[in-house]
Short mmCIF file of C-alpha atoms in Angstrom, two decimals:
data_model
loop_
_atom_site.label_atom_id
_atom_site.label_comp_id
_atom_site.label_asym_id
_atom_site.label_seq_id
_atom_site.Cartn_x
_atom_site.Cartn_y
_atom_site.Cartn_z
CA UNK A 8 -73.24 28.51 47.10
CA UNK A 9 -73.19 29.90 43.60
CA UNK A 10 -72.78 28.03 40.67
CA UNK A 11 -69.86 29.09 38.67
CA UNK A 12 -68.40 28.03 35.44
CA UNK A 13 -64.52 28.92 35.47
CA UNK A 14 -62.61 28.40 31.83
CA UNK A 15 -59.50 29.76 30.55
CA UNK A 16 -57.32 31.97 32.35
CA UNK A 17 -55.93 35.39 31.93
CA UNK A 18 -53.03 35.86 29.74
CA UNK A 19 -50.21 38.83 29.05
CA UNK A 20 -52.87 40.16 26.03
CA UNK A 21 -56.20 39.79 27.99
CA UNK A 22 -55.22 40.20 31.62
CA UNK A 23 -58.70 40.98 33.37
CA UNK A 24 -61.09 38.54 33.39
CA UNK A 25 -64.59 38.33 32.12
CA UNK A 26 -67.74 37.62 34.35
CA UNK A 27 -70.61 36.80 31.87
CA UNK A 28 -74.33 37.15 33.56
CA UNK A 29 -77.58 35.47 32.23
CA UNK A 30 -81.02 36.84 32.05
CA UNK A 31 -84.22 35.58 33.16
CA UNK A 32 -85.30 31.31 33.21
CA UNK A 33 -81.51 31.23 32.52
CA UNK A 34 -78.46 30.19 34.09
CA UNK A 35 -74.75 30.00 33.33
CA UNK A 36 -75.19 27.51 30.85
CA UNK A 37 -76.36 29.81 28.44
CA UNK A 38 -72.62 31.01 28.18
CA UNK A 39 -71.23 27.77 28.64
CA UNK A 40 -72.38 26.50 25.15
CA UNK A 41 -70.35 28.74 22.90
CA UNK A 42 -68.53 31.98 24.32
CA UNK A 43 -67.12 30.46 27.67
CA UNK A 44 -64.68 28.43 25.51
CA UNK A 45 -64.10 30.74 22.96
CA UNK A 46 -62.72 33.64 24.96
CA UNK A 47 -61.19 30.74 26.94
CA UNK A 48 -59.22 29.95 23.77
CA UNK A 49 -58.61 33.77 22.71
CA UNK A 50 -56.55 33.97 26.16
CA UNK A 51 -59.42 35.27 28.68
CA UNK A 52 -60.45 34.28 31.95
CA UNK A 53 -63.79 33.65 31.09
CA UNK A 54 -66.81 32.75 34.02
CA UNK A 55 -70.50 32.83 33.61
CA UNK A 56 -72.56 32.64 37.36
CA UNK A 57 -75.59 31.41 37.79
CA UNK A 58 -77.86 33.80 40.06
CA UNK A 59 -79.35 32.31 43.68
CA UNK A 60 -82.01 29.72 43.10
CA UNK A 61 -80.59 29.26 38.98
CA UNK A 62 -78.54 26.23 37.59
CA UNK A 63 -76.71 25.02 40.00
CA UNK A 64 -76.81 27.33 42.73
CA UNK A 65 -78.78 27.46 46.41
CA UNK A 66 -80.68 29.84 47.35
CA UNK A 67 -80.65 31.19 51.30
CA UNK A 68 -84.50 32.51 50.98
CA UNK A 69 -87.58 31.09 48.14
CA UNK A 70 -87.00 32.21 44.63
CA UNK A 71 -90.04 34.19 44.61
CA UNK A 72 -88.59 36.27 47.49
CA UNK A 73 -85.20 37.73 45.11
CA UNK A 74 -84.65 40.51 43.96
CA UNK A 75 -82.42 42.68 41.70
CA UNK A 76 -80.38 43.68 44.80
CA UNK A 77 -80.15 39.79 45.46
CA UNK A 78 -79.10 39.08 41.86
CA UNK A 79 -76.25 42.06 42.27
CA UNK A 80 -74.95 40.77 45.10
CA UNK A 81 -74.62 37.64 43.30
CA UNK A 82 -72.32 39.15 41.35
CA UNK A 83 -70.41 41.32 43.64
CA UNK A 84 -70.06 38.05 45.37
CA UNK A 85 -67.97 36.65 42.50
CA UNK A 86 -66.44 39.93 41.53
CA UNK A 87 -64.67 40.05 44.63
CA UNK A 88 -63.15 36.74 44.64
CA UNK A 89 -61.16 37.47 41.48
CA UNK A 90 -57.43 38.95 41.63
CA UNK A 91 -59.04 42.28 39.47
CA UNK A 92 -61.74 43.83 38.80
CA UNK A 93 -63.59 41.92 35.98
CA UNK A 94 -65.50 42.78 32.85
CA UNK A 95 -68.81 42.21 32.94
CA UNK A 96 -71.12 41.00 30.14
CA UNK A 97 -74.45 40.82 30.91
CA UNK A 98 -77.60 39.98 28.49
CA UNK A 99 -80.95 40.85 28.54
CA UNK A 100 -82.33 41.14 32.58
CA UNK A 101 -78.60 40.35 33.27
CA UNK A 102 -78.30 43.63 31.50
CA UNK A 103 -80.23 45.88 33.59
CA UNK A 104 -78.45 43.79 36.64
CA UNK A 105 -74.95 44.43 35.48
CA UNK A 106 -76.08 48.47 34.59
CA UNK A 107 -76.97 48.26 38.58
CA UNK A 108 -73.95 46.56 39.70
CA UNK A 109 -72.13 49.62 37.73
CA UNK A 110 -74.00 52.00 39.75
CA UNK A 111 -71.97 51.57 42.63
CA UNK A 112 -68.72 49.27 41.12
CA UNK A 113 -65.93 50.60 38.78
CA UNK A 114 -65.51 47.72 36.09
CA UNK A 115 -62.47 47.90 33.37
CA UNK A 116 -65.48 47.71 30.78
CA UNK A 117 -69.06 46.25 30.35
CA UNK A 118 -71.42 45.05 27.78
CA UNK A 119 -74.82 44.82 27.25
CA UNK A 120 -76.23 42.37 25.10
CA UNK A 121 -80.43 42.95 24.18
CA UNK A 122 -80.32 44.25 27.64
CA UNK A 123 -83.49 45.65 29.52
CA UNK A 124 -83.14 49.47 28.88
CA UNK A 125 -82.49 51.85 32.08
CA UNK A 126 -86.29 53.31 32.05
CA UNK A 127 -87.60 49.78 32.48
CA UNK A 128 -89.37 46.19 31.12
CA UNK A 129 -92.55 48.45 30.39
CA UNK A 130 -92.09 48.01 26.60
CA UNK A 131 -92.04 44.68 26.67
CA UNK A 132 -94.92 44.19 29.28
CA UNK A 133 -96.93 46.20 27.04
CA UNK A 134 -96.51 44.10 24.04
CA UNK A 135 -96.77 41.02 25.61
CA UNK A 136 -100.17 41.94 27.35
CA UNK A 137 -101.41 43.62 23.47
CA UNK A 138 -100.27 40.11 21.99
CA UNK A 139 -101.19 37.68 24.64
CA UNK A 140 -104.04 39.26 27.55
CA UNK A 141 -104.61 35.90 28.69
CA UNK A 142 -101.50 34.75 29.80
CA UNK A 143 -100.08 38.40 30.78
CA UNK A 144 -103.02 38.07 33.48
CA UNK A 145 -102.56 34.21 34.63
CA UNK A 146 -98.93 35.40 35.05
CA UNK A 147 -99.61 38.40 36.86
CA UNK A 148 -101.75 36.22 39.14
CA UNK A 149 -99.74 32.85 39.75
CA UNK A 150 -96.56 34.78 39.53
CA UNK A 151 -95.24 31.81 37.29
CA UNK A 152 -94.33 32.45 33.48
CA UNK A 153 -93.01 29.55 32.62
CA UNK A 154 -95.55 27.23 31.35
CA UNK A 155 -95.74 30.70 28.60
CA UNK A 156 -92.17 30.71 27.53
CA UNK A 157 -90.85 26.98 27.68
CA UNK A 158 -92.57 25.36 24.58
CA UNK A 159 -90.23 25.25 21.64
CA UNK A 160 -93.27 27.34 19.90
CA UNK A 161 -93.35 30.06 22.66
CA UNK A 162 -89.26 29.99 23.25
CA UNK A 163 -89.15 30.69 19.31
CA UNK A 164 -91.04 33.80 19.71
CA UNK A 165 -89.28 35.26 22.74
CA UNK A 166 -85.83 34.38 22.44
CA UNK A 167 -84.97 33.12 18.60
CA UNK A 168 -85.61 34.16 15.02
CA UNK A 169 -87.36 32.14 12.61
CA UNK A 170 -84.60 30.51 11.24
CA UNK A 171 -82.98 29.41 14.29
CA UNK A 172 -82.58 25.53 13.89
CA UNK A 173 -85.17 23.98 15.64
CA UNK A 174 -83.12 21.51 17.79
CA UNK A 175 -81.19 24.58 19.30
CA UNK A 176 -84.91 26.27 20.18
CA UNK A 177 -85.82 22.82 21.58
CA UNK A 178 -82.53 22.68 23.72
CA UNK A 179 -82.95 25.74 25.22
CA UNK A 180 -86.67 25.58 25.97
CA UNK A 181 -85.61 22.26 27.48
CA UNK A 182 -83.46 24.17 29.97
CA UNK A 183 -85.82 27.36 30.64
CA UNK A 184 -86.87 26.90 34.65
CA UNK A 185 -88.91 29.87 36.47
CA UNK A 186 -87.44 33.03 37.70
CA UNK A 187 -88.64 35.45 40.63
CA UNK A 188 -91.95 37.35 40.14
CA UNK A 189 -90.07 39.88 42.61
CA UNK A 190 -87.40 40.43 39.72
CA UNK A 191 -90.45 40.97 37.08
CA UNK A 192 -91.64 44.30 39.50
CA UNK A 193 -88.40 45.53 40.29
CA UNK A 194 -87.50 45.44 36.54
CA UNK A 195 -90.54 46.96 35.61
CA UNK A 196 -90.27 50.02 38.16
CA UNK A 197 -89.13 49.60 41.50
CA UNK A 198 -85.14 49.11 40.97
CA UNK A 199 -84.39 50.82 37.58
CA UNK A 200 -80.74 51.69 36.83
CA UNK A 201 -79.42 55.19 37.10
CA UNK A 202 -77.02 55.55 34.15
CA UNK A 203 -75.48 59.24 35.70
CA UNK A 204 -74.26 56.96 38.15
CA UNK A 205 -72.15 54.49 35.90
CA UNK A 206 -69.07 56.08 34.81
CA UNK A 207 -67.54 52.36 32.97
CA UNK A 208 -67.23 52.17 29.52
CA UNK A 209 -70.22 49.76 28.10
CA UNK A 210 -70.39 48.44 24.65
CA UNK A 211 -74.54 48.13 23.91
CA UNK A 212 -75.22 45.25 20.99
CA UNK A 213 -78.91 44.74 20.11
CA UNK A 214 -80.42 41.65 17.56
CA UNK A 215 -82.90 42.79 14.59
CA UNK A 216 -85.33 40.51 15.58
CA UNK A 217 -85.41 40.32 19.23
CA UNK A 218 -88.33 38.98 20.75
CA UNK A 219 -87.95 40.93 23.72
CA UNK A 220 -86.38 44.46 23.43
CA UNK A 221 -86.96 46.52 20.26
CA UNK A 222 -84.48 47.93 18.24
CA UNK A 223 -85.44 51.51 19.55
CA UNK A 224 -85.63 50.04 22.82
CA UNK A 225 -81.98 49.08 22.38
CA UNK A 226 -80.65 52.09 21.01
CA UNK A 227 -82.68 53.87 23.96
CA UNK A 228 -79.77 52.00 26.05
CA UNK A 229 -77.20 53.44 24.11
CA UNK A 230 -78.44 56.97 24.20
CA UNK A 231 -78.42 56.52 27.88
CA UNK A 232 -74.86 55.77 28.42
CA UNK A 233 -73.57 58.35 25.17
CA UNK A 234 -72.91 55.51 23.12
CA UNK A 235 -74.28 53.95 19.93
CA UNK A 236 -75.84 50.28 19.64
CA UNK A 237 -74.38 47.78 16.89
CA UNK A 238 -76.89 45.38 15.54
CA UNK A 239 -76.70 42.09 14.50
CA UNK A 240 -79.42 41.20 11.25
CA UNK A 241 -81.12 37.81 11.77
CA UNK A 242 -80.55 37.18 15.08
CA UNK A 243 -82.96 37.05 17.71
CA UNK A 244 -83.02 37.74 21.48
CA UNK A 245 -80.41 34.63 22.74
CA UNK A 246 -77.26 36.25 21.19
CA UNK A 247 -75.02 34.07 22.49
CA UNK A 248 -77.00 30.46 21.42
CA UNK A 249 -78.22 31.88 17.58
CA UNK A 250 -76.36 30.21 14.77
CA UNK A 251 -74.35 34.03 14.18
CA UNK A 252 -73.08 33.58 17.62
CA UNK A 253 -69.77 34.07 16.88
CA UNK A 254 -70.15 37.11 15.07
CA UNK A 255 -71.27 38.43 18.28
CA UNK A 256 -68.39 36.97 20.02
CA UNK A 257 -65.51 38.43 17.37
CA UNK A 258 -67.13 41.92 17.50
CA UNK A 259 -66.98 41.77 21.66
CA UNK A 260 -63.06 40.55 21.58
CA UNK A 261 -62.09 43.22 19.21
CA UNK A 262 -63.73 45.69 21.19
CA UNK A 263 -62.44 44.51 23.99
CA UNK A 264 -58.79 44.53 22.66
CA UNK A 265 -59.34 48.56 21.49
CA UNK A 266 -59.20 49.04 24.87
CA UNK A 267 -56.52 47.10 25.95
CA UNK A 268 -58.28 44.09 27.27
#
């Protein structure tokens, strides 16, 4: 069973619904703190799913075992339930899942929010093996990374700027739980989107001081899908948890509602 947290419902102005889709060590909650309630109160449907063996949901086969074609059939699972096709909004490796999802899916519209880029996690393997060798290699050979991303000091450097407020760093890092080592190899090379195959509109938003996915990395996305990337200054790699979180929010809705949604 999949964990699934269901607010607002569609209205006359935003009639499709909106499936939101975490990244990696998080789960639905990470949508649940601001955006699920305020698209909720803008007239959306608006639910956030937590992949197999995340949050609150089970798991048929070990964590270690899934996959991206797990995680996208997480989401076709939901998908299908609803009356229409939804939106879907996916952020960071919830990015690159939703850009596979699109592959073979028609979607009224998508966003992708400091997303993995199509050609890969290879940037930000690199960087993290130039800036930390040690743990790169004790996480390439437990196949665990989070004891290296759940300290408030290590979630500030990954997923926040340096001004975040330090009780939402703590909060989060608080919440972080491990993720597939499957998912780190598939991201990395062996289940890479194919953007000639998506043909749905996506809007691609990128933070100045993401932890994770570089600016050029970002705009790489864009390029790939013949769009342009809109950047938020300040913000780091958790969007939708930053302080400016509702300037992400606003600039999504209006989008949204230029295309009738």
């Amino acid at each position: 069973m999949l964990e699934v947290i269901d607010k607002g419902c569609v209205s006359e102005a935003h009639p499709v619904p909106l499936l939101f889709v975490h990244g990696a060590w998080h789960a639905a909650w990470c949508w649940d703190d601001h955006f699920l309630g305020y698209f909720a109160d803008l007239g959306y449907r608006a639910l956030a799913v937590s992949f197999r063996g995340h949050g609150g949901s089970s798991s048929d086969k070990p964590l270690r075992a899934c996959g991206v074609d797990d995680y996208v059939a997480d989401i076709c699972s939901v998908a299908d339930g609803l009356p229409v096709s939804p939106v879907v909004i996916g952020h960071s490796m919830g990015g690159l899942i939703v850009q596979k999802y699109l592959e073979n899916r028609s979607a009224p519209a998508g966003v992708l929010m400091a997303s993995i880029p199509p050609q890969g996690n290879y940037g930000s393997s690199l960087r993290w093996l130039r800036h930390r060798p040690w743990d790169a290699i004790k996480m390439a050979a437990t196949g665990k990374a989070l004891p290296y991303i759940s300290t408030p000091e290590r979630a500030r450097q990954h997923f926040f700027s340096e001004t975040t407020p330090q009780h939402v760093v703590d909060d989060c890092a608080a919440r972080l739980q491990e993720d597939s080592p499957r998912i780190s190899v598939d991201c990395l090379i062996l289940r890479l989107p194919r953007p000639k195959r998506v043909t749905t509109p996506l809007l691609v938003l990128g933070a100045e001081h993401d932890g994770a996915h570089t600016c050029k990395e970002v705009r790489a996305t864009a390029r790939a899908y013949a769009t342009e990337a809109h950047f938020f200054t300040g913000m780091g790699h958790n969007m939708m948890l930053e302080p400016g979180w509702k300037l992400v929010a606003d600039h999504i809705h209006r989008w949204l509602g230029g295309r009738g949604l």
